[in-house]
XYZ file of N, CA and C in Angstrom:
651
model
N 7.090 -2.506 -7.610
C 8.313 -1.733 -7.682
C 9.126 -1.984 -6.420
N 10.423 -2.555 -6.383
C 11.485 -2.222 -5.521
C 12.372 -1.751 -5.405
N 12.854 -1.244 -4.112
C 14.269 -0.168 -3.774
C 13.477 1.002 -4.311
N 12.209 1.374 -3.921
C 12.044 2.866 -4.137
C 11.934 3.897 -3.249
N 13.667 4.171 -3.730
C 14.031 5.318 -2.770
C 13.892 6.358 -2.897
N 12.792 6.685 -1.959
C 11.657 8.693 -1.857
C 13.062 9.592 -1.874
N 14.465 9.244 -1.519
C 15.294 10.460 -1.241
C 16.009 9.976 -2.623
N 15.281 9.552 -3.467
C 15.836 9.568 -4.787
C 15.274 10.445 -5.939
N 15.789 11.839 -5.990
C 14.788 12.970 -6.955
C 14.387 11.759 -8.519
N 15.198 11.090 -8.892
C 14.828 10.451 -9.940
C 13.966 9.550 -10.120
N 14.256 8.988 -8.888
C 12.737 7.467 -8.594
C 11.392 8.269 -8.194
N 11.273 9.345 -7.652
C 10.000 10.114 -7.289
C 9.614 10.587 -8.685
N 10.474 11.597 -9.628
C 10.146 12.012 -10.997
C 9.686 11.038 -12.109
N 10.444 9.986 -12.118
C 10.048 9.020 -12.687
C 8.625 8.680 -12.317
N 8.359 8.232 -11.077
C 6.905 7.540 -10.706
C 5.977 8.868 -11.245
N 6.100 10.051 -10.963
C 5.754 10.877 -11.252
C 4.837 10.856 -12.791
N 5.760 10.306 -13.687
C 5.692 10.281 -14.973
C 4.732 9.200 -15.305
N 4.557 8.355 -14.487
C 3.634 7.116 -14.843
C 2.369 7.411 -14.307
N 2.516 8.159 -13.198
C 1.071 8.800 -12.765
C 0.639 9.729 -13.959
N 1.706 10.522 -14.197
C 0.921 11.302 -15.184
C 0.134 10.594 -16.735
N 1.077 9.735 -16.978
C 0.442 8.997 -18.032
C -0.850 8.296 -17.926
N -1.165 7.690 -16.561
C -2.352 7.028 -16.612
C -3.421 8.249 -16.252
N -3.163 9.251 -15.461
C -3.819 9.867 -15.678
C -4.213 10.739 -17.179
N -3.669 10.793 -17.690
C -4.034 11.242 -19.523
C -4.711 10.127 -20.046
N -4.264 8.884 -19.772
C -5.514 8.192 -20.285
C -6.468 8.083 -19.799
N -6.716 8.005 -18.515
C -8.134 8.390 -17.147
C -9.178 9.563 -18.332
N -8.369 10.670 -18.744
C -9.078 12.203 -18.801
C -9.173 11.828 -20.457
N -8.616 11.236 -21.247
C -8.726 10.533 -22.992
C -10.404 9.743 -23.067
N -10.042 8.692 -21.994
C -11.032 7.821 -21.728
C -12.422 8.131 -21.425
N -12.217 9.526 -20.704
C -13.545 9.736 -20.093
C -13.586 8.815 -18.739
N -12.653 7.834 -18.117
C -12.636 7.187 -16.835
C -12.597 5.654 -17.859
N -12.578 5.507 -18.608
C -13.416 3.906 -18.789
C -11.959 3.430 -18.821
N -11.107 3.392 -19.744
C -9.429 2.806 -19.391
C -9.072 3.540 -17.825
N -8.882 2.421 -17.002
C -8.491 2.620 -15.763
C -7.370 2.336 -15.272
N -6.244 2.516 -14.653
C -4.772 1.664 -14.474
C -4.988 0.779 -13.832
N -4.084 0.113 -13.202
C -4.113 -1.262 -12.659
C -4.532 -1.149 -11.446
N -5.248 -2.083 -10.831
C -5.981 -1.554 -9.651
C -5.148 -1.674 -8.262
N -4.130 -2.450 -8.313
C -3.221 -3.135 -7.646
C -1.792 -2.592 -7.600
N -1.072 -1.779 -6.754
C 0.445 -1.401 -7.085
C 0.968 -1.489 -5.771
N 1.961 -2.174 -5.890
C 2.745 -2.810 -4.910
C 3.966 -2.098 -4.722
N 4.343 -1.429 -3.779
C 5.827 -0.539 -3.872
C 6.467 -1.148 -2.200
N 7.701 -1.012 -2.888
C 8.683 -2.194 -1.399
C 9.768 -1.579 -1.561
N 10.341 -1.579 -0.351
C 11.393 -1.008 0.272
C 12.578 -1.701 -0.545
N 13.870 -1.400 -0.265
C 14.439 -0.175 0.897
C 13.708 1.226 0.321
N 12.881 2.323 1.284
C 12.700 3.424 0.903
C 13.723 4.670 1.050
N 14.990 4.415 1.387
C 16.038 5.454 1.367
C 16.565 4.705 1.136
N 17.904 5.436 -0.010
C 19.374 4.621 -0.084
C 20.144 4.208 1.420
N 19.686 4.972 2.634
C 20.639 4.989 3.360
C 19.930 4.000 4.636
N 20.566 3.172 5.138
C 19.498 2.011 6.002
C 19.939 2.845 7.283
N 18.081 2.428 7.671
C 17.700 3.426 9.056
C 18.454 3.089 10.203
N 18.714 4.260 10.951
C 18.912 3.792 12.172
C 18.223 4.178 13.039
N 17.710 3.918 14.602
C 17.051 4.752 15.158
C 17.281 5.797 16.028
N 17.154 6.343 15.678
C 17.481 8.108 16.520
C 16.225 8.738 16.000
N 16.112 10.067 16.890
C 15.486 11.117 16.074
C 15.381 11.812 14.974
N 16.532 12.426 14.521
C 17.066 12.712 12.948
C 16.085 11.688 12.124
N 16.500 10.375 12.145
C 16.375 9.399 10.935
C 14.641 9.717 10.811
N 14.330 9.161 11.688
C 12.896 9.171 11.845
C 12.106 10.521 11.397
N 12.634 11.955 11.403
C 12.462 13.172 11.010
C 12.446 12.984 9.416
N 13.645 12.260 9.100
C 14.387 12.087 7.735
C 13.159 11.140 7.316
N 12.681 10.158 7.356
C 11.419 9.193 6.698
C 10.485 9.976 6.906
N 10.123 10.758 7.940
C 8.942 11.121 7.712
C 8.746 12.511 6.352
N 10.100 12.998 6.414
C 9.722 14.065 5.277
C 9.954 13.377 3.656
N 10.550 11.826 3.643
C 10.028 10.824 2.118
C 8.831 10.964 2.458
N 7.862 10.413 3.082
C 6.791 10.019 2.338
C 5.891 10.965 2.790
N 6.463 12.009 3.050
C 6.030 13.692 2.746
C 6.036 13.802 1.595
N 7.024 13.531 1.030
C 7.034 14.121 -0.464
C 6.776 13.077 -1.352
N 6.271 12.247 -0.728
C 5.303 10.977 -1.804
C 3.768 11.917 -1.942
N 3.821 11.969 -0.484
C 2.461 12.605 -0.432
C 2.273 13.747 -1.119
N 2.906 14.478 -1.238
C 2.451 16.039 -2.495
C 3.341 14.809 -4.169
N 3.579 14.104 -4.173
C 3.588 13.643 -5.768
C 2.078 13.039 -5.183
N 1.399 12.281 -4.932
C -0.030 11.494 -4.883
C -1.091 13.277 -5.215
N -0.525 14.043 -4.735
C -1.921 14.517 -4.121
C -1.997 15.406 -6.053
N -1.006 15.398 -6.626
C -0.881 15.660 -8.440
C -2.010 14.916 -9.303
N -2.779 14.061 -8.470
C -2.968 12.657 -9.710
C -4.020 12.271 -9.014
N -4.948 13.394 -8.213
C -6.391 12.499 -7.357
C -7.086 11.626 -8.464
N -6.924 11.819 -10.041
C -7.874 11.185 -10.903
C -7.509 9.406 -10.665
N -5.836 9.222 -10.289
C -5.291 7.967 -10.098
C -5.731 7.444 -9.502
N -5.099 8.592 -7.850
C -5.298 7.537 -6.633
C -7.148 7.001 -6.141
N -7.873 7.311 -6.701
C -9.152 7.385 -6.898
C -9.566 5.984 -7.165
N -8.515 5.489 -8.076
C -9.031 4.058 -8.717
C -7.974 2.864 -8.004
N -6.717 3.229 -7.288
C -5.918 2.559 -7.319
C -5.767 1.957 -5.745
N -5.309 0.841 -5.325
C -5.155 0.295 -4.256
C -3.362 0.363 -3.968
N -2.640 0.750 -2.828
C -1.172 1.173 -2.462
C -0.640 0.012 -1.285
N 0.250 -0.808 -2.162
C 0.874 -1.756 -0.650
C 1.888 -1.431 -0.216
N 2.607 -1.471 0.545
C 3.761 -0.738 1.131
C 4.185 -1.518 1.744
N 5.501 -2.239 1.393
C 6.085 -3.406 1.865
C 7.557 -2.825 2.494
N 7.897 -3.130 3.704
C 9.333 -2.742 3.550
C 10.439 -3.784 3.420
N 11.554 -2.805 3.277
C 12.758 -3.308 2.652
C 13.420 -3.718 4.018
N 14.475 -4.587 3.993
C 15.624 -5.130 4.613
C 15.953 -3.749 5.689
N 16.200 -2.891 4.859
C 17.050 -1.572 5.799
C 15.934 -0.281 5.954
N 14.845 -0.885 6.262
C 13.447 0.103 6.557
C 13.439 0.189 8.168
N 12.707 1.179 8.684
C 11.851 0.607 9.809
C 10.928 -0.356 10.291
N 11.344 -1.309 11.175
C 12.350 -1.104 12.589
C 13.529 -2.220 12.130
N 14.435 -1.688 11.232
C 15.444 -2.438 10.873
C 15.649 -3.624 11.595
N 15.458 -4.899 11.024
C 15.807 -6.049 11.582
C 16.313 -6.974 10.306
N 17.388 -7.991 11.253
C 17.363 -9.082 10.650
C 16.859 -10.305 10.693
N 15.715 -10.527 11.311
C 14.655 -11.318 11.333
C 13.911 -11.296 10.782
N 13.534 -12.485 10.006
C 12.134 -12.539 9.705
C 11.069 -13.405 10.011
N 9.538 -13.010 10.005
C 8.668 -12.034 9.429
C 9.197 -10.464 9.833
N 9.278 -9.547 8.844
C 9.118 -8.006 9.621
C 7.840 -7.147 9.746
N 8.221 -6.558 10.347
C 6.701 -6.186 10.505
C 6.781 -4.569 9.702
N 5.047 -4.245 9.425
C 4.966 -3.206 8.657
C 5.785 -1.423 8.997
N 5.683 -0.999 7.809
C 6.165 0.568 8.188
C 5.344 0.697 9.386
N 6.358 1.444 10.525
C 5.488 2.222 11.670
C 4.383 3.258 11.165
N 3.199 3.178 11.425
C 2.329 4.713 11.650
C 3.066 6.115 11.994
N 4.045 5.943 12.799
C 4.849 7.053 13.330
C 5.762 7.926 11.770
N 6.366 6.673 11.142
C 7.299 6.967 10.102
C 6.485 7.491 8.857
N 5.054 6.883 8.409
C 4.372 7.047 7.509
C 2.947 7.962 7.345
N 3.088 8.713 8.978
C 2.083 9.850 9.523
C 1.657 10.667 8.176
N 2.896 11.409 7.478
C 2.416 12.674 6.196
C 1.240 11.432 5.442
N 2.085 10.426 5.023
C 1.219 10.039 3.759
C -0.415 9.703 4.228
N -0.538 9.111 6.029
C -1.918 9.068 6.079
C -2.479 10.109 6.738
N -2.282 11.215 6.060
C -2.624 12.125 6.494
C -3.096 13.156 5.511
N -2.597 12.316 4.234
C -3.599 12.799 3.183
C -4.643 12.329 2.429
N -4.891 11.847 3.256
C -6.223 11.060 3.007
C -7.648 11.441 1.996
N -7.264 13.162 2.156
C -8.398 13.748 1.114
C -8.110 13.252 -0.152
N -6.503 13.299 -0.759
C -5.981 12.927 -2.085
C -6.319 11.281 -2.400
N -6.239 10.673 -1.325
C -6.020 8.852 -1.389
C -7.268 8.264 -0.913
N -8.281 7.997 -1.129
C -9.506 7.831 -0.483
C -9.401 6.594 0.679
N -10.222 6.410 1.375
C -10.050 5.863 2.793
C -9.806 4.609 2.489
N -8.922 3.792 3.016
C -8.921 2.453 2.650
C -8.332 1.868 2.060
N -7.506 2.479 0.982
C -6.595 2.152 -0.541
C -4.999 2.475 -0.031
N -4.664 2.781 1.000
C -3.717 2.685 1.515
C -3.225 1.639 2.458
N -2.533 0.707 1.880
C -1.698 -0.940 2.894
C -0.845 -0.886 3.668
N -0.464 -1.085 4.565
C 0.686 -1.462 5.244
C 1.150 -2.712 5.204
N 1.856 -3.496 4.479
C 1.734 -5.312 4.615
C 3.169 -5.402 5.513
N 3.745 -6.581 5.825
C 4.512 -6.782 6.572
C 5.215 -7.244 5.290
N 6.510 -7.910 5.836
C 7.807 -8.411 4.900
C 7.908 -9.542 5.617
N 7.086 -11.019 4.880
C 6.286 -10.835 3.538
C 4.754 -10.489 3.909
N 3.845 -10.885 2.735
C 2.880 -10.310 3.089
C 2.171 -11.596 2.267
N 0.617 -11.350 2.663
C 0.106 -12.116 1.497
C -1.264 -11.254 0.861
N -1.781 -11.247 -0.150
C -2.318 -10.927 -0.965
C -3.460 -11.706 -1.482
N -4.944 -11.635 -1.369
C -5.732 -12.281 -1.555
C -6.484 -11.417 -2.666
N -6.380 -11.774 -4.156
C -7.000 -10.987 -5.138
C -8.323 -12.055 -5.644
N -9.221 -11.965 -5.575
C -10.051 -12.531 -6.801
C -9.727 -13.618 -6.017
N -9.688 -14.717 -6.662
C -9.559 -16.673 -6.434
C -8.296 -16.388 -5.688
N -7.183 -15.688 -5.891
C -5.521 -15.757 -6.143
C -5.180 -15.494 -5.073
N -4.127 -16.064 -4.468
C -3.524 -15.935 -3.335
C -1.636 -15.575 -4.013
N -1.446 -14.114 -3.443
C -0.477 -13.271 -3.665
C 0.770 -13.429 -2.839
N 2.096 -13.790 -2.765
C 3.311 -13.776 -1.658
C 4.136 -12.728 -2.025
N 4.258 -11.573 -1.355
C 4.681 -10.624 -1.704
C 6.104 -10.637 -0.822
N 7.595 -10.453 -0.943
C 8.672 -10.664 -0.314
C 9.735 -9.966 -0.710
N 10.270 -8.859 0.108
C 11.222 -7.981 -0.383
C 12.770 -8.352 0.468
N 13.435 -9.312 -0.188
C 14.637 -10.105 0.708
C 15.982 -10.294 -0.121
N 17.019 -9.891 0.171
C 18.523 -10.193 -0.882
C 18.664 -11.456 -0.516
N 17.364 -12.666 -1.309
C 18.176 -13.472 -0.973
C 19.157 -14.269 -1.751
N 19.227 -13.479 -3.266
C 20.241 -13.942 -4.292
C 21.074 -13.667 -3.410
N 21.390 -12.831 -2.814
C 23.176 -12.162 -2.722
C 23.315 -13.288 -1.336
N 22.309 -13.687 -0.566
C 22.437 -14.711 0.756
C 22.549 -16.082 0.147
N 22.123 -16.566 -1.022
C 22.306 -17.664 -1.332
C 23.370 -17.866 -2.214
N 24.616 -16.599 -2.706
C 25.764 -16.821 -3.188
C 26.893 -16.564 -2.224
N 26.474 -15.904 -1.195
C 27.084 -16.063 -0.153
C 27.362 -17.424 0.356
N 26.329 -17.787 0.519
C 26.054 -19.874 1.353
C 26.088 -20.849 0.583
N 26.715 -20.693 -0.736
C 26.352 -21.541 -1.510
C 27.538 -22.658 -1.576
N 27.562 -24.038 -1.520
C 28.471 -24.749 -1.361
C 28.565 -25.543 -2.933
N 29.982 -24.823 -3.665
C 30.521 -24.609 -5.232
C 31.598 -26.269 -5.253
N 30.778 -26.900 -6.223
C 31.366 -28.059 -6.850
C 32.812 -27.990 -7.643
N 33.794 -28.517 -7.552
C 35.083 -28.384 -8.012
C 35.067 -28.433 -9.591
N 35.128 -27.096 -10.426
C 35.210 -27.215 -11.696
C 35.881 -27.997 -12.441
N 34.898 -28.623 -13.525
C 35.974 -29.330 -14.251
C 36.714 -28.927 -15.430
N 38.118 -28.894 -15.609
C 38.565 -27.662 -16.866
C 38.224 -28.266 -17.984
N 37.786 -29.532 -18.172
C 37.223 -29.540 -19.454
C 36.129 -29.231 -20.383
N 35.085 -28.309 -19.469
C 33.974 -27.941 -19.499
C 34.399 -26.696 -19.948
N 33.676 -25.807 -21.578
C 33.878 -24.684 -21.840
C 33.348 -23.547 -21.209
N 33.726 -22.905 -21.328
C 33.221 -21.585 -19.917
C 31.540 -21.249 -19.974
N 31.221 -21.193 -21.344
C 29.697 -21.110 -21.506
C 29.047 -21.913 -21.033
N 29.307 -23.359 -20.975
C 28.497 -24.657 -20.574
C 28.298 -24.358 -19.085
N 29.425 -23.797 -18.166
C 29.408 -23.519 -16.926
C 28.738 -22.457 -16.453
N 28.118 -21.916 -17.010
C 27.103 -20.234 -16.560
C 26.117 -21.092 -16.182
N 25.674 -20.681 -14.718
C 24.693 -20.952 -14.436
C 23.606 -20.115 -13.730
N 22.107 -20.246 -14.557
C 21.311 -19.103 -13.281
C 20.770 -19.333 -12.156
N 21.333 -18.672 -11.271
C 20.854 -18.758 -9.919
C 20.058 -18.258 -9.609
N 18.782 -17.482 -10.011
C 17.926 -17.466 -10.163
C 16.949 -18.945 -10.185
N 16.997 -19.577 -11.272
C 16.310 -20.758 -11.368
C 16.227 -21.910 -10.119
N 17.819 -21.936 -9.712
C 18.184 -22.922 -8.589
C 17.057 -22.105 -7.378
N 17.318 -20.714 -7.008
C 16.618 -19.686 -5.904
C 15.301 -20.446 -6.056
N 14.638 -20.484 -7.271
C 13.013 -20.365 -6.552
C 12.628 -21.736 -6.597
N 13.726 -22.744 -7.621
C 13.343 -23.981 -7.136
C 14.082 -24.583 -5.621
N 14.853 -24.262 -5.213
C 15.155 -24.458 -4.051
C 13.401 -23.883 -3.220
N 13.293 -22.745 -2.855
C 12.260 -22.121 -2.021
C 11.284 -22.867 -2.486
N 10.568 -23.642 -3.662
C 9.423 -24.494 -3.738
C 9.516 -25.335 -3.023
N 10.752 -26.349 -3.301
C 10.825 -27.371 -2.723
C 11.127 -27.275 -1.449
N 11.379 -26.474 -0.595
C 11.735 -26.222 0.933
C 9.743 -25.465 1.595
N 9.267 -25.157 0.403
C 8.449 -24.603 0.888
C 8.424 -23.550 1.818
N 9.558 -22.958 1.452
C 9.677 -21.966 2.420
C 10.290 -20.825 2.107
N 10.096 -19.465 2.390
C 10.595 -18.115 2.074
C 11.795 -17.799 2.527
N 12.293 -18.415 3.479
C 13.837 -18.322 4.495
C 14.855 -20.225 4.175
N 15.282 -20.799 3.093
C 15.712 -21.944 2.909
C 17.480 -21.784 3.541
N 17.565 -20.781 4.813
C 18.871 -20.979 5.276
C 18.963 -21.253 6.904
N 20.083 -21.663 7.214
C 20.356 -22.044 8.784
C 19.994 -20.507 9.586
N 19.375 -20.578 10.441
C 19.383 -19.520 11.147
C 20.329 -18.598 11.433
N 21.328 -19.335 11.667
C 23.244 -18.447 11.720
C 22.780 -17.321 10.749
N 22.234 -17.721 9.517
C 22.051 -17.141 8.241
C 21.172 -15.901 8.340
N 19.854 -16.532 8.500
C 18.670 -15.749 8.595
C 17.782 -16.300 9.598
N 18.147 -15.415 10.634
C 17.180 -15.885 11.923
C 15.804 -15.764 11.626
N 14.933 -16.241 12.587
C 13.562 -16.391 12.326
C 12.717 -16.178 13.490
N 12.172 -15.340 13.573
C 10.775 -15.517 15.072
C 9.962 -16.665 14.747
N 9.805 -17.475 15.606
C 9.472 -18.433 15.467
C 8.040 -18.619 15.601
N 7.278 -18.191 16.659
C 6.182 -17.726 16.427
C 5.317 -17.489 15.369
N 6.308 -16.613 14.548
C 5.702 -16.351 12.999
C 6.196 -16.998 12.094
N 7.108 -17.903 12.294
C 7.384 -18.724 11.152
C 6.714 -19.081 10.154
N 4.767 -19.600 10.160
C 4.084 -19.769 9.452
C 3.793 -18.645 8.750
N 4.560 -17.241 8.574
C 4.040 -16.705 7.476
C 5.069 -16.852 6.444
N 6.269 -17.652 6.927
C 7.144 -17.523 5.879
C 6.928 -19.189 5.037
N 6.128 -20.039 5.516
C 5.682 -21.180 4.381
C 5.228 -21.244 3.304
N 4.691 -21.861 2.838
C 4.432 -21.852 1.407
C 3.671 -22.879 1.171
N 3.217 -23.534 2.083
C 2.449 -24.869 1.859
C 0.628 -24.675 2.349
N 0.007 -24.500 1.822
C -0.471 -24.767 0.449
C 0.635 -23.762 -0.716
N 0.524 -24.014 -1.861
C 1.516 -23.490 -2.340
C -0.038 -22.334 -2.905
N 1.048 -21.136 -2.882
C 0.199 -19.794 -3.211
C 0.088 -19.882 -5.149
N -0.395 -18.599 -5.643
C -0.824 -18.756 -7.159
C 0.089 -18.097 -6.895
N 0.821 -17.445 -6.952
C 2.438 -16.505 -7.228
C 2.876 -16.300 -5.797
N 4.327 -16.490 -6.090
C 5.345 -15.700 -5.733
C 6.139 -14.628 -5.950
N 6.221 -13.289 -5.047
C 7.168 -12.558 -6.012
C 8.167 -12.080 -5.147
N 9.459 -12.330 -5.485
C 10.595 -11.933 -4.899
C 11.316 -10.677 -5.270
N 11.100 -9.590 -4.574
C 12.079 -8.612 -5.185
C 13.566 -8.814 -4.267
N 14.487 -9.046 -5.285
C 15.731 -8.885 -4.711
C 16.595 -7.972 -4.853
């Protein structure tokens, strides 16, 4: 799941609703249908991108306050389930660099702090990106606009008017992830663009190439 914003009464009610469902099948089942063991939730976690002051930081910590009393509804869930927590572009410690690094401990204190509801361990912090080692599978988890950065930068061939307007739709999507294969890389722009710590550059490669990619944009 991305852009799930805790100061969104509808995105919390909603998730709400899916907990409740797997839990009815948990209590149908007798335990044997189990949900997915794996749930991945990525930023931005407020509509409104952080800044740092005191306020803000007051302000995140009472979202995933109130993640934490929706989790603590559904111990039959969180019981079975593993939680990654990726952040968004306009999360803490807001940057435009990448690798970013994970939610602060400071910002995400309520949620590990209910630890009775979430059993020890099943709670992630991954960075932006992250990687994911399931089974055989190697996971690239990446929460980045980089559709809206690569229609921004994109250098547009002179239409030809004899071409009907349908023939000319094109998805940029397709070009996005074959570009990033073939660059092997999670950041395929000039730095001007999207700066990079360089240091960590190797988490934004791709070579060996992973069993998935997933881009939330």
């Amino acid at each position: 799941m991305s852009d799930f914003h805790l100061d969104n009464p509808n995105v919390l009610g909603n998730f709400e609703q899916i907990l409740q469902g797997y839990q009815d099948v948990l209590i149908e089942s007798n335990n044997v249908v189990r949900p997915p063991a794996l749930w991945i939730l990525c930023g931005n976690f407020s509509q409104k991108p952080f800044i740092f002051d005191g306020p803000n930081i007051s302000f995140y910590q009472s979202l995933f306050s109130k993640l934490a009393v929706s989790f603590s509804k559904f111990s039959l869930v969180t019981e079975h389930i593993h939680l990654i927590f990726v952040p968004g572009p306009n999360d803490p410690w807001d940057s435009t660099m990448l690798p970013r690094q994970a939610l602060p401990a400071s910002i995400v204190k309520p949620l590990l702090h209910s630890t009775s509801q979430i059993p020890s361990g099943h709670l992630h912090f991954g960075s932006n990106p992250c990687r994911i080692r399931w089974m055989s599978q190697e996971i690239v988890i990446f929460r980045e606009n980089l559709a809206s950065k690569m229609c921004r930068n994109v250098i547009e061939a002179l239409k030809d008017p004899t071409i009907a307007a349908d023939e000319e739709d094109i998805d940029i999507t397709k070009f996005l992830v074959q570009t990033i294969l073939d660059q092997a890389h999670l950041s395929p722009f000039p730095i001007t663009v999207s700066p990079v710590l360089w240091e960590h550059d190797q988490a934004l490669r791709l070579y060996p190439m992973p069993t998935a990619v997933r881009d939330y944009v």
